[in-house]
Short mmCIF file of C-alpha atoms and ligand atoms in Angstrom, two decimals:
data_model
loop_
_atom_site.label_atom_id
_atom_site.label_comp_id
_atom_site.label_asym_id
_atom_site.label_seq_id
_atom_site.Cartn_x
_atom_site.Cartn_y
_atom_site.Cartn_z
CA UNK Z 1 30.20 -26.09 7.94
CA UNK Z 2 32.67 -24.00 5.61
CA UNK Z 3 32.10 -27.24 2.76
CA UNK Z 4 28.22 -26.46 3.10
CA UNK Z 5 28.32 -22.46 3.20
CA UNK Z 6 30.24 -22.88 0.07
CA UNK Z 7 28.00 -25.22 -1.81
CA UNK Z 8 24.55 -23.21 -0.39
CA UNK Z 9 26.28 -19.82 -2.42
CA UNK Z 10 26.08 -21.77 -5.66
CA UNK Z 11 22.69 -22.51 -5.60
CA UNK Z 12 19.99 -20.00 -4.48
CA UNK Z 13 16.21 -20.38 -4.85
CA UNK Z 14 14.90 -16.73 -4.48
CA UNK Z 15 11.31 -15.67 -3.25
CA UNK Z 16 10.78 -12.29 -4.59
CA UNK Z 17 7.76 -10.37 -2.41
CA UNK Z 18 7.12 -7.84 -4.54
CA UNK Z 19 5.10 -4.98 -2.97
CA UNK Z 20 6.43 -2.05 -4.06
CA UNK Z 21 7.19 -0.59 -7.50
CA UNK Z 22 10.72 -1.66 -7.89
CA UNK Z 23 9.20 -5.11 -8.75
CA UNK Z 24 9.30 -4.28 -11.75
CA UNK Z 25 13.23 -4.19 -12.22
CA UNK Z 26 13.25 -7.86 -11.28
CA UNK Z 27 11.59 -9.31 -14.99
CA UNK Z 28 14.92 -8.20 -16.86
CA UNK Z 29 16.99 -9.54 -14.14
CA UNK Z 30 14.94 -12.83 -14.31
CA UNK Z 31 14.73 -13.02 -18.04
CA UNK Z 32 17.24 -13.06 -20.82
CA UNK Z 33 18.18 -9.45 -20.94
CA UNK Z 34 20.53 -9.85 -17.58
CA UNK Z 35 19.62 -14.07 -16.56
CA UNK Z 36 20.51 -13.91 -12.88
CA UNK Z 37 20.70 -17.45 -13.82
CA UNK Z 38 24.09 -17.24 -14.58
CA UNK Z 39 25.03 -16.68 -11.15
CA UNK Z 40 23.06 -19.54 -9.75
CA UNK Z 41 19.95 -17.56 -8.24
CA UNK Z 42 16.25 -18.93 -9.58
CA UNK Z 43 13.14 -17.33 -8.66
CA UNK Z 44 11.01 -19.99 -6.20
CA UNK Z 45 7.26 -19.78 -5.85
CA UNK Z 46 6.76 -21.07 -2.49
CA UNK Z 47 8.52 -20.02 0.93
CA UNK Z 48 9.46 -23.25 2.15
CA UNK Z 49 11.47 -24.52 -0.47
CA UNK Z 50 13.51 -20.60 -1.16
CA UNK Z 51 16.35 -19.21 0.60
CA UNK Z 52 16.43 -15.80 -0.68
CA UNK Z 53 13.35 -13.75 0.54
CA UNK Z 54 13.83 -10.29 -1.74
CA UNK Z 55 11.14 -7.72 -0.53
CA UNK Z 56 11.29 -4.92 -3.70
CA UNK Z 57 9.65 -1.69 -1.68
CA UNK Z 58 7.69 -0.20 1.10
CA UNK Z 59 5.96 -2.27 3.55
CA UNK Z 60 2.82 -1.22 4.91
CA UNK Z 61 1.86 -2.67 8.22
CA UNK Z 62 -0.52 -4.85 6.37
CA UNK Z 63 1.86 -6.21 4.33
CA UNK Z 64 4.55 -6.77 7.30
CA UNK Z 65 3.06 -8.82 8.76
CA UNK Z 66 2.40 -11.12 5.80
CA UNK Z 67 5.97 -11.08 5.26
CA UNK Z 68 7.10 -11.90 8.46
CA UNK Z 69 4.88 -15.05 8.47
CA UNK Z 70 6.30 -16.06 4.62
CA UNK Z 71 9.83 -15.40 6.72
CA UNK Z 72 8.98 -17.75 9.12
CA UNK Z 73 7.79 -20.12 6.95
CA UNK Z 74 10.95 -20.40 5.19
CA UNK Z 75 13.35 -23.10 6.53
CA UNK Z 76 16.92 -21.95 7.70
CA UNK Z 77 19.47 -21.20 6.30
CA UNK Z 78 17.70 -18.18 5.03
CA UNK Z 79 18.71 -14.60 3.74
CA UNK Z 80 16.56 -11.40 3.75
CA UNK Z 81 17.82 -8.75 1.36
CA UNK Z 82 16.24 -5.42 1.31
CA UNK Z 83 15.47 -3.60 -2.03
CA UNK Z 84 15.38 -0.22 -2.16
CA UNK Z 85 15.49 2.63 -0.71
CA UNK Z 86 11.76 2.18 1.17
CA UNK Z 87 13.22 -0.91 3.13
CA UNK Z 88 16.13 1.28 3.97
CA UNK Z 89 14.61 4.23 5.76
CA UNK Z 90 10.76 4.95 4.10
CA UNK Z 91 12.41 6.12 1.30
CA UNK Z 92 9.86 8.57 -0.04
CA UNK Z 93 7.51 7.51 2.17
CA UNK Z 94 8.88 8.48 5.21
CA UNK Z 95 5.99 10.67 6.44
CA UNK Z 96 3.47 7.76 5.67
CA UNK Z 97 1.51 6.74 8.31
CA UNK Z 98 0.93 2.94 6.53
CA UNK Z 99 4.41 2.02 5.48
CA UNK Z 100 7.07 0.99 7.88
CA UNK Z 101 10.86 3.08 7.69
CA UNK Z 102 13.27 0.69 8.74
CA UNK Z 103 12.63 -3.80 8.15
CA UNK Z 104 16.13 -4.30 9.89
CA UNK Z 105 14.04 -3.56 13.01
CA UNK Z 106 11.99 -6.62 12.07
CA UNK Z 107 13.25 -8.57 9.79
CA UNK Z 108 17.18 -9.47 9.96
CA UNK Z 109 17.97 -8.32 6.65
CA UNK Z 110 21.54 -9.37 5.30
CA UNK Z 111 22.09 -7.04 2.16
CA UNK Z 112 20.55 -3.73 1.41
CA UNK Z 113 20.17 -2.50 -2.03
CA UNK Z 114 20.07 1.15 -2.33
CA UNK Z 115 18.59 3.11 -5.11
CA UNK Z 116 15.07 3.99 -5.60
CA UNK Z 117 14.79 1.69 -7.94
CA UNK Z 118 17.49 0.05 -8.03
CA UNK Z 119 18.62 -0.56 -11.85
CA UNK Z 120 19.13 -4.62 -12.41
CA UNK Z 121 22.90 -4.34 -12.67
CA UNK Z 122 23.29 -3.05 -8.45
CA UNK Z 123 20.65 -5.73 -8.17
CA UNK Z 124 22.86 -8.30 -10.26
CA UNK Z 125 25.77 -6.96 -8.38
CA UNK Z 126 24.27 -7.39 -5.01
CA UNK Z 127 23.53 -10.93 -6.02
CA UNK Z 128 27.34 -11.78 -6.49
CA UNK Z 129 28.13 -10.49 -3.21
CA UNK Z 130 25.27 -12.29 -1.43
CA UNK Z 131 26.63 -15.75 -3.31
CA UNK Z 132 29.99 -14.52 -1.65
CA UNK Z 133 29.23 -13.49 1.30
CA UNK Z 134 27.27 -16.80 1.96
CA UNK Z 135 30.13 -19.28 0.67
CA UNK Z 136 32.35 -17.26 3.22
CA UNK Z 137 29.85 -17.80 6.09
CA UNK Z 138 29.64 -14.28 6.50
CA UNK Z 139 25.68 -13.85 6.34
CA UNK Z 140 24.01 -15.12 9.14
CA UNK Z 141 20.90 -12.94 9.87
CA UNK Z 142 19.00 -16.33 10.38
CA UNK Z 143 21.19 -16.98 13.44
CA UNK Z 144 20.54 -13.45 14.83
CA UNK Z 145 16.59 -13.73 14.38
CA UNK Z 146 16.38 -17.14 16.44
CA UNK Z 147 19.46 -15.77 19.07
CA UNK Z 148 17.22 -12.23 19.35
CA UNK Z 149 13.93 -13.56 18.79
CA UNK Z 150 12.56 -11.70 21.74
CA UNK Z 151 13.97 -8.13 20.38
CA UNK Z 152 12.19 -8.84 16.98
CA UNK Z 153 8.93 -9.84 18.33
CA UNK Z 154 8.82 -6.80 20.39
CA UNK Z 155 9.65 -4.57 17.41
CA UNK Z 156 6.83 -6.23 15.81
CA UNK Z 157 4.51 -5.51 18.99
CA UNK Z 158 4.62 -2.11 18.43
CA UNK Z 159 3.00 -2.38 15.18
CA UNK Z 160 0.63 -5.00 15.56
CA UNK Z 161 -0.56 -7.76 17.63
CA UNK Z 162 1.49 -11.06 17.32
CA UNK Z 163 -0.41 -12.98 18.88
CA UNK Z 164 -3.36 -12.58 16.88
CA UNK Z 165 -2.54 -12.08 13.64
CA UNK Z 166 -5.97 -10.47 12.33
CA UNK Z 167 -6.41 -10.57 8.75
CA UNK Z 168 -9.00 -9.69 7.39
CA UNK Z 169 -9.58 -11.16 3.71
CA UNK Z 170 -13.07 -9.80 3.02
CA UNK C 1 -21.75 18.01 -26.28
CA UNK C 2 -23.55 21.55 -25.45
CA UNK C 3 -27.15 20.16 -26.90
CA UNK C 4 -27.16 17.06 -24.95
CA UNK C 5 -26.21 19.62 -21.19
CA UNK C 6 -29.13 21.38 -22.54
CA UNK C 7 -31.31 18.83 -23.13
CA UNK C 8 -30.45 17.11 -19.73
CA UNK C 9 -31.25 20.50 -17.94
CA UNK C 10 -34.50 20.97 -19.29
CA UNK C 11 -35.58 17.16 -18.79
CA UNK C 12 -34.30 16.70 -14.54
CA UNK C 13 -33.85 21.01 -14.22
CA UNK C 14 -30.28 20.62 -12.82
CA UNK C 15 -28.38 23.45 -12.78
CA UNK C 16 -25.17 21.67 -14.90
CA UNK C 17 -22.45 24.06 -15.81
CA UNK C 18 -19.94 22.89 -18.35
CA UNK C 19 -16.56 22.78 -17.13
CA UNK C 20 -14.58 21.32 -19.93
CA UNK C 21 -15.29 19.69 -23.67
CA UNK C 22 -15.50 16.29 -21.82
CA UNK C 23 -16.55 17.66 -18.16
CA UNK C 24 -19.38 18.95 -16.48
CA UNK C 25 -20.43 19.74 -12.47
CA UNK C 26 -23.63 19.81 -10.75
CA UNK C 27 -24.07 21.19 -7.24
CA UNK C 28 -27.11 19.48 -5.39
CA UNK C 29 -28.04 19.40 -1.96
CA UNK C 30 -27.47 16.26 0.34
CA UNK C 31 -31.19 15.83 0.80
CA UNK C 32 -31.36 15.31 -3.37
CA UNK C 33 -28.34 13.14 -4.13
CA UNK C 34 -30.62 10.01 -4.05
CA UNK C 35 -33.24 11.70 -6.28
CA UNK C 36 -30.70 13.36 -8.34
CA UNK C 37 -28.60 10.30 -9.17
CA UNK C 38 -31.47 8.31 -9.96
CA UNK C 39 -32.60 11.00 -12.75
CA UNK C 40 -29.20 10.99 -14.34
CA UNK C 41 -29.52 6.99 -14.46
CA UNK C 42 -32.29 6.75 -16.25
CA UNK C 43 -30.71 9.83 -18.77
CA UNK C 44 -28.04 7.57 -19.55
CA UNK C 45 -25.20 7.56 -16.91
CA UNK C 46 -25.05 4.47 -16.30
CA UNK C 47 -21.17 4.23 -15.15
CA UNK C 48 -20.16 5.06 -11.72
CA UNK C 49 -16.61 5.94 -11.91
CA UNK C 50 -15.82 6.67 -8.20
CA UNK C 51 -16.53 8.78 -5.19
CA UNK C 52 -14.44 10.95 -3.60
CA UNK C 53 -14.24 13.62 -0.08
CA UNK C 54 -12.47 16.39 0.11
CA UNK C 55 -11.77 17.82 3.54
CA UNK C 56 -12.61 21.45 3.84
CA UNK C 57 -11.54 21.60 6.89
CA UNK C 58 -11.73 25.69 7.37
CA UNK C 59 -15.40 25.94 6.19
CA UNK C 60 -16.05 22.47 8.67
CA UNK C 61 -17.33 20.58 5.33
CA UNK C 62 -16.22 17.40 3.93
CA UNK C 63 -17.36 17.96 -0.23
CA UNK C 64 -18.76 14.31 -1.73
CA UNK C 65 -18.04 14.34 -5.54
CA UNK C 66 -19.58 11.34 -7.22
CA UNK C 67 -18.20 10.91 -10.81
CA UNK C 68 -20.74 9.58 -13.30
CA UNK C 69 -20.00 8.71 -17.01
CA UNK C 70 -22.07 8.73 -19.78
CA UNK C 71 -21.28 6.57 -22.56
CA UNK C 72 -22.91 7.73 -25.53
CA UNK C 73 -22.43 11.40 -24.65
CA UNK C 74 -18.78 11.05 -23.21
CA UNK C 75 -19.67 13.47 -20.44
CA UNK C 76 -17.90 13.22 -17.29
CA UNK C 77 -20.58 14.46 -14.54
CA UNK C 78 -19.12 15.46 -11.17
CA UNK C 79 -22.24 15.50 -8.68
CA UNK C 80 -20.72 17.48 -5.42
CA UNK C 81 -22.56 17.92 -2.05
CA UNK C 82 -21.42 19.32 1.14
CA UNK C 83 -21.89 17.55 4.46
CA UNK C 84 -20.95 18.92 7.99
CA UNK C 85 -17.87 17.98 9.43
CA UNK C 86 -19.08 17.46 12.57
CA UNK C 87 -21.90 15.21 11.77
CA UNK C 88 -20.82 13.41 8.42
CA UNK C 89 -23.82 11.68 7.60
CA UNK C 90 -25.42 10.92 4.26
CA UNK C 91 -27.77 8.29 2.63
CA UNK C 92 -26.36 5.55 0.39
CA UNK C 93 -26.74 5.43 -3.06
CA UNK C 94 -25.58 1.96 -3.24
CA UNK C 95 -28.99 0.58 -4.25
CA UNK C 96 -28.92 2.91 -7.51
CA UNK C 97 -25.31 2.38 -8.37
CA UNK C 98 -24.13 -1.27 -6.87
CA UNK C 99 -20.04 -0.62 -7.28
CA UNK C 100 -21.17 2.76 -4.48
CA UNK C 101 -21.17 0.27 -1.85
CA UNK C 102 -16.81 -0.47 -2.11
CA UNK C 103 -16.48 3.38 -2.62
CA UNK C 104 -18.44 4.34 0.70
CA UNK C 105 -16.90 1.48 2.31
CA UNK C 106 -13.77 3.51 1.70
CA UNK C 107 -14.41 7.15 2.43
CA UNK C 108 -15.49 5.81 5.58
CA UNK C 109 -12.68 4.27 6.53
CA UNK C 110 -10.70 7.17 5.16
CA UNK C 111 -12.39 9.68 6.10
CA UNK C 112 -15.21 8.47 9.12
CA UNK C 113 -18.40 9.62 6.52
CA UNK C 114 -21.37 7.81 7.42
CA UNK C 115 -23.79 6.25 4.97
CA UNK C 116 -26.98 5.21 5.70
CA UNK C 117 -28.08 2.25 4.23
CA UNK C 118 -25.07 0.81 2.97
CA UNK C 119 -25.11 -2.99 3.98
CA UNK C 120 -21.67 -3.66 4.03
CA UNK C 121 -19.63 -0.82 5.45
CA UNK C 122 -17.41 -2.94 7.41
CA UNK C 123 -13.49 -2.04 7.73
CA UNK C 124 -12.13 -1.79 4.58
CA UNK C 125 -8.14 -1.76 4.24
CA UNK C 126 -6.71 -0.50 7.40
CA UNK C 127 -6.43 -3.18 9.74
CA UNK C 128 -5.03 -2.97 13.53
CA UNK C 129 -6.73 0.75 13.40
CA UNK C 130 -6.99 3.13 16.78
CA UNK C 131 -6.78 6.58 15.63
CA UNK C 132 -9.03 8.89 13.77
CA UNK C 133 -9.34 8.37 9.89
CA UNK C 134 -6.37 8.99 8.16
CA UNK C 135 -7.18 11.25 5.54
CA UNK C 136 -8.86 13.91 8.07
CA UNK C 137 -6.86 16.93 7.82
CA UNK C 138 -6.85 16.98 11.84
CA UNK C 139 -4.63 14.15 11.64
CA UNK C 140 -1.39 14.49 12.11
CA UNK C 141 0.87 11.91 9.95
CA UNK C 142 4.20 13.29 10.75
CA UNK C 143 3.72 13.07 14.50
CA UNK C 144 1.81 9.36 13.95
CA UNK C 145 4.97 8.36 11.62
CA UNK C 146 7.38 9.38 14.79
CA UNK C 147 5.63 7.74 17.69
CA UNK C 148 5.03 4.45 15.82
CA UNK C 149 8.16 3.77 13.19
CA UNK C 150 11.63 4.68 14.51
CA UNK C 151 13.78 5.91 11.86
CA UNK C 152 16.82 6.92 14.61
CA UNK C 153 19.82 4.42 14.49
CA UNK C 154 18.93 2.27 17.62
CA UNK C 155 22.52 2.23 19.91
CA UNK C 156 21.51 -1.17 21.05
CA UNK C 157 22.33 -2.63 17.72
CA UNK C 158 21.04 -6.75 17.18
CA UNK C 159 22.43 -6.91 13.77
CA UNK C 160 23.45 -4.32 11.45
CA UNK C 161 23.06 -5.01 7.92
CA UNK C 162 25.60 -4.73 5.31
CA UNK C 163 26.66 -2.09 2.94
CA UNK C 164 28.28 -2.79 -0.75
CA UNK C 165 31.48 -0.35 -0.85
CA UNK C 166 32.81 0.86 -3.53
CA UNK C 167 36.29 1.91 -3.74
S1 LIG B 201 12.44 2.59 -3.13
FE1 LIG B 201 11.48 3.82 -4.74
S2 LIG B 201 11.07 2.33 -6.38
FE2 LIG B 201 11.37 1.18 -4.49
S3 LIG B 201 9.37 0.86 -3.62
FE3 LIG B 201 10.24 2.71 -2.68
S4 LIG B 201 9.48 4.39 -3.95
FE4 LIG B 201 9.19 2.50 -5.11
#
């Protein structure tokens, strides 16, 4: 297991789920000005071929449950890093009746990123500790969410129904 | 600017006061916003910016401001009626101005304002919905925010996320 952990931290195929404004410190990570490429990490269009899901912001309910579902879609071994301060607690929307405060209480996030926004070198730095952290099999939210599945879906409850999943496209 | 605010009271007899070089307001009933908006078409504003309610929650009025732009002119016209609070009702003007129908669509939602006539006031962007509008003064966000997100620490921890340190 400790040959593959170390292998998986060289190569990481990010999904960036940009919803909130700090979005837009990801282009100069991306691009030439600070090439996260360097380090290994690419962005990745679709969920089921990424291993990185990056969520840059607040989360209203709406969106939650889209991301949960992208989440879920991805295959394991799989690493949620918060982005912000809004995925932390609210951030400055903490009296805002759409957004959730905390996506550790549904999502098992591995690395938080504080700063609202975050400037691309705590992202950049982040992204050498993730690579770390997952060659020394230290990250293992993925284990967590199918070990406390229950815990997360009732989290989820609260907010919306699971089971149904109403979205409404019109 | 002043010629043309002339001109356009003496043609529909609105009373139009002139707010700023670019701006001017209009105070109409709710039976004459139809009428109203119509005359202003046909003089020329033919852009419907947006539509907005202001809760005036003290005098038990919601305020409708429709925003109107005329091109030619560059006159920003903000047509304002009051409605009652307790029975916000009002007629569409959707037919007249086509891109009315989204903005209803949302002051309902946001605010619970009735238009009659619209044909597609469904729900709008809140979804999974049970309490009263959100942008109603009478609602109460802060005690909304603490019944439905926790922001405590939870003591029965799953998985705790990790910090950077720096030393
Ligand atoms: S943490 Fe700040 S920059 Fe990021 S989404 Fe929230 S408000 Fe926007």
């Amino acid at each position: 297991m400790s040959i593959l952990n170390k292998f998986r931290g060289k190569s990481l195929w990010m999904l960036h789920y940009c919803t909130g404004c700090g979005a837009i410190e990801m282009p100069p990570v991306m691009t030439s000005r600070y090439d996260m490429e360097r380090f290994g990490i690419i962005p990745m269009a679709t969920p089921r071929q990424a291993d990185i899901l990056l969520i840059t912001g607040y989360l209203a309910v709406k969106t939650l449950k889209r991301v949960i579902r992208t989440y879920e879609q991805m295959h394991s071994p799989k690493w949620v890093v918060g982005f912000g301060a809004c995925t932390v607690n609210g951030g400055m929307y903490w009296d805002s009746y759409a957004t959730i405060k905390k996506l550790e209480l549904y999502l098992p996030v591995d690395l938080y990123i504080a700063g609202c926004m975050p400037r691309p070198e705590a992202i950049m730095d982040a992204f050498i500790e993730l690579r770390k952290g997952i060659s020394s099999g230290k990250y293992e939210g993925w284990k967590k969410y199918i070990e406390n599945y229950d815990w997360y879906k009732k989290n989820q409850a609260k907010l919306f129904d699971v089971k149904k999943w109403s979205v409404n496209y019109e | 600017m002043s010629d043309f605010i002339t001109r356009l009271k003496n043609i529909t007899g609105l009373n139009i006061h002139k707010e700023k070089l670019y701006q001017a307001s209009l105070k109409v009933d709710k039976e004459k916003i139809r009428k109203t908006l119509l005359d202003l078409k046909k003089e020329g504003f033919l852009q419907f910016t947006t539509l907005t309610c202001i809760d005036w929650i003290e005098e038990k009025t919601f305020q409708l401001v429709y925003h109107l732009w005329h091109r030619e002119e560059k006159l920003h016209l903000k047509v304002k009626i009051d409605i009652d609070r307790d029975a916000p009702i009002v007629e569409t003007v959707s037919d007249i101005y086509i891109v009315a129908q989204t903005y209803e669509r949302e002051v309902k939602e946001m605010f619970g304002v009735d238009f009659k006539g619209n044909k597609r006031l469904i729900p709008f962007i809140l979804e999974d919905w049970n309490e009263i509008p959100p942008m109603r003064r009478d609602f109460n966000t802060r005690e909304y925010v603490k019944d439905m997100y926790e922001t405590e620490d939870r003591t029965e921890e799953i998985f705790k996320p990790r910090w950077k340190k720096y030393d």
